[in-house]
PDB file of C-alpha atoms and ligand atoms in Angstrom:
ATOM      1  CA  UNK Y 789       0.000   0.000   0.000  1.00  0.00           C
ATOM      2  CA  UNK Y 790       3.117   2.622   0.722  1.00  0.00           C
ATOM      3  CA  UNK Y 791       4.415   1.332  -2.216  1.00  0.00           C
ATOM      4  CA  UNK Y 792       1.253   3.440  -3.870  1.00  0.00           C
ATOM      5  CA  UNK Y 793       2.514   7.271  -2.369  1.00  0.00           C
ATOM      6  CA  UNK Y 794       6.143   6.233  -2.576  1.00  0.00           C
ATOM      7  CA  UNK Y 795       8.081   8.828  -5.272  1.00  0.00           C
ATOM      8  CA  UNK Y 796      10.535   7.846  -7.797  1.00  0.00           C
ATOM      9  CA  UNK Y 797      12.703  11.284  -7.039  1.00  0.00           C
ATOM     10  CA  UNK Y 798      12.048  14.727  -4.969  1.00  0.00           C
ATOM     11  CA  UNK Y 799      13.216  17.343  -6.178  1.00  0.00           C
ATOM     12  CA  UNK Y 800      12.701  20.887  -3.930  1.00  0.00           C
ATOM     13  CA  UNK Y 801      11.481  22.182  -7.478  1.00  0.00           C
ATOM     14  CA  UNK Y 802      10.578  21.503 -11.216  1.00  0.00           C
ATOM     15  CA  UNK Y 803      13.114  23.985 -12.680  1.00  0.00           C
ATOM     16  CA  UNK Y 804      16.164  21.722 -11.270  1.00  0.00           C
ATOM     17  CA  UNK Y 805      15.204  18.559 -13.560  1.00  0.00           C
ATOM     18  CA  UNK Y 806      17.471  19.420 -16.628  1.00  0.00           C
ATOM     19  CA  UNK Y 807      17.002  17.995 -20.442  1.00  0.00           C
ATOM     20  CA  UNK Y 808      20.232  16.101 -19.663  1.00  0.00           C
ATOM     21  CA  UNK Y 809      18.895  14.814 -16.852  1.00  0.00           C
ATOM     22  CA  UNK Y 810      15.806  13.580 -18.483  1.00  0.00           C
ATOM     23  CA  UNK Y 811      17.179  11.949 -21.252  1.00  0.00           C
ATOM     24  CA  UNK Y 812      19.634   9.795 -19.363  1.00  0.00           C
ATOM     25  CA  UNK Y 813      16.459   8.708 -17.582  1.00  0.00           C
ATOM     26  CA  UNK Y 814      14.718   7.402 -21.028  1.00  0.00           C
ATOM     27  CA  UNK Y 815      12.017  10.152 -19.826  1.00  0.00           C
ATOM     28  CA  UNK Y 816      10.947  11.762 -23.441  1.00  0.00           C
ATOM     29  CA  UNK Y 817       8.121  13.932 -22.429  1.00  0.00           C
ATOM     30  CA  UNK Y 818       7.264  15.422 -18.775  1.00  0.00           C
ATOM     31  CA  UNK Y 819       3.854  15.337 -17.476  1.00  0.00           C
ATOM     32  CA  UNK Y 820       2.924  18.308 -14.609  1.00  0.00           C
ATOM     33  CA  UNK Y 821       0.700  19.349 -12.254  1.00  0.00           C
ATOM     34  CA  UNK Y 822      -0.571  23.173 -12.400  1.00  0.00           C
ATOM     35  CA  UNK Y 823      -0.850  24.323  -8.812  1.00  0.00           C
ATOM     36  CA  UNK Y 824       2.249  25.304  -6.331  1.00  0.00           C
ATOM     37  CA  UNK Y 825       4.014  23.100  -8.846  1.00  0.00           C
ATOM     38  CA  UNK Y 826       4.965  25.391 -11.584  1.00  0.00           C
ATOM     39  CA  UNK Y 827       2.630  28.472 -10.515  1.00  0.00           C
ATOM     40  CA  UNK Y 828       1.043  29.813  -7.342  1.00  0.00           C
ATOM     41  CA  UNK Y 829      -1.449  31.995  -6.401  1.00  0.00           C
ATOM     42  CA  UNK Y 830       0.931  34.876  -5.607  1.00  0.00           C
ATOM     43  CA  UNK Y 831       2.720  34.675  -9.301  1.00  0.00           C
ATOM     44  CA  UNK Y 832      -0.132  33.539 -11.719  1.00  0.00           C
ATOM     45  CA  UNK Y 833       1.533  33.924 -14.255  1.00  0.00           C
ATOM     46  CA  UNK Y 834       4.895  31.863 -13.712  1.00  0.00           C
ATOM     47  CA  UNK Y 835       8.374  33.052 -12.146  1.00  0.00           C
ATOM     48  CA  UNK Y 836      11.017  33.963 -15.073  1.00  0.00           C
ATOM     49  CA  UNK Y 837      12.767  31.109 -14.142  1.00  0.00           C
ATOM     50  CA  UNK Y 838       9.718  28.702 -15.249  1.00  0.00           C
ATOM     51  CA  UNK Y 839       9.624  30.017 -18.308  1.00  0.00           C
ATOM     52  CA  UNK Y 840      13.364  30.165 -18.855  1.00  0.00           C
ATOM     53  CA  UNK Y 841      12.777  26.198 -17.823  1.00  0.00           C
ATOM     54  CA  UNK Y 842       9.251  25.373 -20.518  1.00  0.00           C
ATOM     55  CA  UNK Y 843      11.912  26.969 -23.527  1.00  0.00           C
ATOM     56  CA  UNK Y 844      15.193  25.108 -22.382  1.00  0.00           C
ATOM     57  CA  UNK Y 845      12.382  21.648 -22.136  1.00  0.00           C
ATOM     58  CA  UNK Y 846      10.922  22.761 -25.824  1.00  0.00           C
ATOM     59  CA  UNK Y 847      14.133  23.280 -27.638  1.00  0.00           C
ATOM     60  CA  UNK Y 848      15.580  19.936 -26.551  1.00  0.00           C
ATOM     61  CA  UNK Y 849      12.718  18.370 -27.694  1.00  0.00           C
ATOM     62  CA  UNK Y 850      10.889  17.302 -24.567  1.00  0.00           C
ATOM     63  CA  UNK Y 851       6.634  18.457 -24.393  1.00  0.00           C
ATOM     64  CA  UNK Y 852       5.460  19.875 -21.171  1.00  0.00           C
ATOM     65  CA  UNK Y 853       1.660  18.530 -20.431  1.00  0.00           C
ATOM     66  CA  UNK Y 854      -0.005  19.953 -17.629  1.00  0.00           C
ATOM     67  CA  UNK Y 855      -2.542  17.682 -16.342  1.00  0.00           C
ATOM     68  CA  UNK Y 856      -4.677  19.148 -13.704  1.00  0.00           C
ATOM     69  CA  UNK Y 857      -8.004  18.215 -11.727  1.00  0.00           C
ATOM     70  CA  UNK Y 858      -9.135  21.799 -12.026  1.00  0.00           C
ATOM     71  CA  UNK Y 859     -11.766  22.872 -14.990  1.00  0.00           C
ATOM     72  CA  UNK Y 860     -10.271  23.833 -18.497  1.00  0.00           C
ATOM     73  CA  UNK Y 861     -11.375  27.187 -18.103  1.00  0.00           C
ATOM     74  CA  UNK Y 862      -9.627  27.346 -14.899  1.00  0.00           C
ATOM     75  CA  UNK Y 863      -6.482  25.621 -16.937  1.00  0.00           C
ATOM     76  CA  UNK Y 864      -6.514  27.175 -19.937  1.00  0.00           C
ATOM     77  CA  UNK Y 865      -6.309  30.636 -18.081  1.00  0.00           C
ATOM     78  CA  UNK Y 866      -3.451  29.504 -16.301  1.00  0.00           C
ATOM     79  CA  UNK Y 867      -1.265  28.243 -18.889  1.00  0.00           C
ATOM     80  CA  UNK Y 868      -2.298  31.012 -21.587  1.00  0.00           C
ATOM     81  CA  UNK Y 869       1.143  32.597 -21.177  1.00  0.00           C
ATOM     82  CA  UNK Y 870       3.085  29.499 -21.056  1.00  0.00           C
ATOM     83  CA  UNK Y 871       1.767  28.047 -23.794  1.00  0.00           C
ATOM     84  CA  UNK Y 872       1.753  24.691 -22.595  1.00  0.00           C
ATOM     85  CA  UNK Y 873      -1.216  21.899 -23.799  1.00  0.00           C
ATOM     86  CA  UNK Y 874      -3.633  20.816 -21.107  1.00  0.00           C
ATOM     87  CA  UNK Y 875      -5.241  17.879 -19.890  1.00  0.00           C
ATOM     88  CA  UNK Y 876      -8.451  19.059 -16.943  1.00  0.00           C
ATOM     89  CA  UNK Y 877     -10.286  17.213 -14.986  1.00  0.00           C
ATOM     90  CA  UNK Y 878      -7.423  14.859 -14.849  1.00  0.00           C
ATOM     91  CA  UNK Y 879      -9.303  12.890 -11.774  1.00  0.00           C
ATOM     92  CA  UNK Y 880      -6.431  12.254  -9.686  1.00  0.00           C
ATOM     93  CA  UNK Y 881      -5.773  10.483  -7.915  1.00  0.00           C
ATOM     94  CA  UNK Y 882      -7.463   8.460 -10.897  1.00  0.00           C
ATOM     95  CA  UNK Y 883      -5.097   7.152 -13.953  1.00  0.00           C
ATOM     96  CA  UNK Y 884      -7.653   9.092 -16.150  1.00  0.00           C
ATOM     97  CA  UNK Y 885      -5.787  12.050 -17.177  1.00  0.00           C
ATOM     98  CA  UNK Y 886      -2.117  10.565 -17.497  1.00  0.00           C
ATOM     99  CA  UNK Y 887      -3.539   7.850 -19.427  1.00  0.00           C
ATOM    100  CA  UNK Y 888      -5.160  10.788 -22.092  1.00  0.00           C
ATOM    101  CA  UNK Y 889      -1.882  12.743 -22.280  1.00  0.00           C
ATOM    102  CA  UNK Y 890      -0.026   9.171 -23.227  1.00  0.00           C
ATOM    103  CA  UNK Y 891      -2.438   8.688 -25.597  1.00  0.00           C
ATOM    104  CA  UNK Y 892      -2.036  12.273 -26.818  1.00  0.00           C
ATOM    105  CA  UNK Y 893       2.043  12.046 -26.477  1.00  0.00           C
ATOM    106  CA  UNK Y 894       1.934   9.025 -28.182  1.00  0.00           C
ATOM    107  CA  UNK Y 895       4.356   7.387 -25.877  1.00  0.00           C
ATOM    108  CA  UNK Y 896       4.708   4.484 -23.087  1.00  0.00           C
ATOM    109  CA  UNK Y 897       4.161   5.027 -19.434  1.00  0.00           C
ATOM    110  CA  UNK Y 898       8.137   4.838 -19.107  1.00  0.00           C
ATOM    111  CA  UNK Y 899       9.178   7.351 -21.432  1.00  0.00           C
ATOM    112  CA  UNK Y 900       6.949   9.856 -19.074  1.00  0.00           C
ATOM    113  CA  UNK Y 901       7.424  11.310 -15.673  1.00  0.00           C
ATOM    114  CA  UNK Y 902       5.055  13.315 -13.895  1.00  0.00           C
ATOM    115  CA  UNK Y 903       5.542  16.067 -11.479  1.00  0.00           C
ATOM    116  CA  UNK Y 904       3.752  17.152  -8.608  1.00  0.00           C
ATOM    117  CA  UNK Y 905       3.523  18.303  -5.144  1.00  0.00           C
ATOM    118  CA  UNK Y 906       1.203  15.947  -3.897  1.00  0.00           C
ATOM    119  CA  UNK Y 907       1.329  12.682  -2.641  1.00  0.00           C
ATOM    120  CA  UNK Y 908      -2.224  11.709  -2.321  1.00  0.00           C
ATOM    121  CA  UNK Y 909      -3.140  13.139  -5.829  1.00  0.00           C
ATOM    122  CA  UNK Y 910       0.148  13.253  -8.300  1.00  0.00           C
ATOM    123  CA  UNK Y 911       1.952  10.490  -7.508  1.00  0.00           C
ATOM    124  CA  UNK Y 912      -0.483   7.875  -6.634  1.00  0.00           C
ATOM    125  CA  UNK Y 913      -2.073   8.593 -10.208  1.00  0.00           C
ATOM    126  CA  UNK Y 914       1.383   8.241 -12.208  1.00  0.00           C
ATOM    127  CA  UNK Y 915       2.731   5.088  -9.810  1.00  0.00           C
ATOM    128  CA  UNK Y 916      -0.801   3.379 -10.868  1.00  0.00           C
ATOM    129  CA  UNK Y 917      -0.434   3.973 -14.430  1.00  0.00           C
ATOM    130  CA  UNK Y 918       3.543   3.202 -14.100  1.00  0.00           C
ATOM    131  CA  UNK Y 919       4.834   6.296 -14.588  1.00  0.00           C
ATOM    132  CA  UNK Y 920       7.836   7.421 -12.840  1.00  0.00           C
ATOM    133  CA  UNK Y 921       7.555  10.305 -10.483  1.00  0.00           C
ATOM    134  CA  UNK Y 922       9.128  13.459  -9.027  1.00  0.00           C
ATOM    135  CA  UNK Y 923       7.894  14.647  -5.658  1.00  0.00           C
ATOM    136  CA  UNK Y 924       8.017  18.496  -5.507  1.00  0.00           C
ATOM    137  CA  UNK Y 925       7.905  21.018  -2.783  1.00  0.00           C
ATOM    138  CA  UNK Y 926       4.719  22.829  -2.759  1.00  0.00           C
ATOM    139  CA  UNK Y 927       5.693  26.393  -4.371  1.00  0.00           C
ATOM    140  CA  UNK Y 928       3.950  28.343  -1.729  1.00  0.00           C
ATOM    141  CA  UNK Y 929       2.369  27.086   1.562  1.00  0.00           C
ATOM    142  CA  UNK Y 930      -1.940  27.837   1.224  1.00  0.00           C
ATOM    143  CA  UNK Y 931      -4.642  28.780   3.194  1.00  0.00           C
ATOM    144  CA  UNK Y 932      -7.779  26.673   1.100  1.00  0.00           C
ATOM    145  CA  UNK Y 933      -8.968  25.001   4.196  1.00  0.00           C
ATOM    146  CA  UNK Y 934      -9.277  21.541   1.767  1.00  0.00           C
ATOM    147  CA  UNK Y 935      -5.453  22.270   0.828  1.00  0.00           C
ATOM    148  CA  UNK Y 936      -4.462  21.939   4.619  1.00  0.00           C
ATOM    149  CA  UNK Y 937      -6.524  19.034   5.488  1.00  0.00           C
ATOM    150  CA  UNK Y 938      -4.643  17.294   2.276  1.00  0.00           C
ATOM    151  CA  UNK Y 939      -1.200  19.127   3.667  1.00  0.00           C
ATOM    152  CA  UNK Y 940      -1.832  17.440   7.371  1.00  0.00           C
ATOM    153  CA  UNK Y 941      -2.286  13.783   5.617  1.00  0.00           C
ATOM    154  CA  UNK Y 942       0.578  14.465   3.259  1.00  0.00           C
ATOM    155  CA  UNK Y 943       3.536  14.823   6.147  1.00  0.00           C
ATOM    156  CA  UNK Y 944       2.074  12.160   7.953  1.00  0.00           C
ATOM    157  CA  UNK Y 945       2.084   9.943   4.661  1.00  0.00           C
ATOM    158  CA  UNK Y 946       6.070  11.374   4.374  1.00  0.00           C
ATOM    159  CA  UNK Y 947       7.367  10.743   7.869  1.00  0.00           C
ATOM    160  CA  UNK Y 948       6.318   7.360   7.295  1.00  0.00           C
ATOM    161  CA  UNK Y 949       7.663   7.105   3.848  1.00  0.00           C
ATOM    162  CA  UNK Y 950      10.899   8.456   4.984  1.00  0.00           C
ATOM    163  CA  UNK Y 951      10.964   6.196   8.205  1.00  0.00           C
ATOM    164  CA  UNK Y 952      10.482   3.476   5.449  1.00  0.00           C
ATOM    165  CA  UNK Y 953      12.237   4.319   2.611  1.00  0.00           C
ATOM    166  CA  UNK Y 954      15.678   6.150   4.343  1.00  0.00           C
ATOM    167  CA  UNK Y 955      17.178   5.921   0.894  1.00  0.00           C
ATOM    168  CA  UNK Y 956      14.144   8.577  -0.269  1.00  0.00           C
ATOM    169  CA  UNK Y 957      15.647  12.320  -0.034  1.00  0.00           C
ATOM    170  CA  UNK Y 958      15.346  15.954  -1.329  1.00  0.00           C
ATOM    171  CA  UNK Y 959      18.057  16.015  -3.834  1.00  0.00           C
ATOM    172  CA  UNK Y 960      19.065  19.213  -6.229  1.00  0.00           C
ATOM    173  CA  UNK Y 961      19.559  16.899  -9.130  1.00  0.00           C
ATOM    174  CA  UNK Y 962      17.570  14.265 -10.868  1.00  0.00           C
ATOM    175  CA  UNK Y 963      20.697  11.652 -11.334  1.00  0.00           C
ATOM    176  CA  UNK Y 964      22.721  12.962  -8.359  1.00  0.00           C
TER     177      UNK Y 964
HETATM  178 MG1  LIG S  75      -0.575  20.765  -6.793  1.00  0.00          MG
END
């Protein structure tokens, strides 16, 4: 069952996992969540340094999906000025969304990753459709009174992965 919340990598944040990095990983296309992944509420519209990230991804070759649970209005507004494709209503912690943008991508579960800052929604959905994972840190700590009852069972889901899995750590670098 821990197996089911247990990440394939954390990194602190989605900026550090280089092209390089990627590729030696046989990862050909990366698969993200939207919020306090690669925005937050207080910067909408994406630090300079997530952008400088999206163009170094596109020019080696490697898409950027963001698959999100929120509604495609709610998406599409979001990732206007990054001008990344979308995948709503991605029902995570269901498979249904990272099974549409593999279908879309074209590609097998292990040629993806998917990134996210949740345990109990983003990497429960990739480990059950075997795809690897990258645990992030949540950009910005929120308020949303359903965000903090997920917050409270996501460190008491990583204390015990940690206790469990000592070999699990924050690293700067994907193949450090
Ligand atoms: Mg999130």
């Amino acid at each position: 069952m821990f197996l089911d919340y247990k990440p394939t990598w954390m990194l602190s944040k989605i900026t550090q996992l280089t092209p390089e990095d990627a590729k030696q990983q046989g990862i050909k296309a990366i698969l993200t969540d939207l919020d306090n992944t690669i925005i937050a509420w207080d910067n909408p519209t994406g630090t300079r340094q997530l952008h400088d990230w999206i163009t170094k991804m596109q020019t080696s070759g490697i898409p950027v999906v963001v698959v999100s649970n929120n509604s495609a209005a709610r998406v599409s507004r979001a990732v206007a000025n990054l001008g990344l494709p979308f995948i709503s209503r991605a029902l995570k912690p269901l498979t249904f969304g990272i099974r549409q943008a593999k279908k879309r991508l074209g590609l097998t579960s292990g040629e993806l990753v998917m990134v996210g800052d949740q345990l109990l929604t983003d990497v429960i959905a990739a480990n059950h459709s075997h795809v690897r994972t990258i645990l992030v840190q949540p950009l910005i700590e929120t308020d949303a009174w359903n965000t903090r009852i997920n917050r409270f069972f996501e460190k008491f889901l990583m204390r015990r992965l940690l206790r469990r899995h000592p070999e699990l750590r924050w690293k700067e670098r994907l193949n450090d």
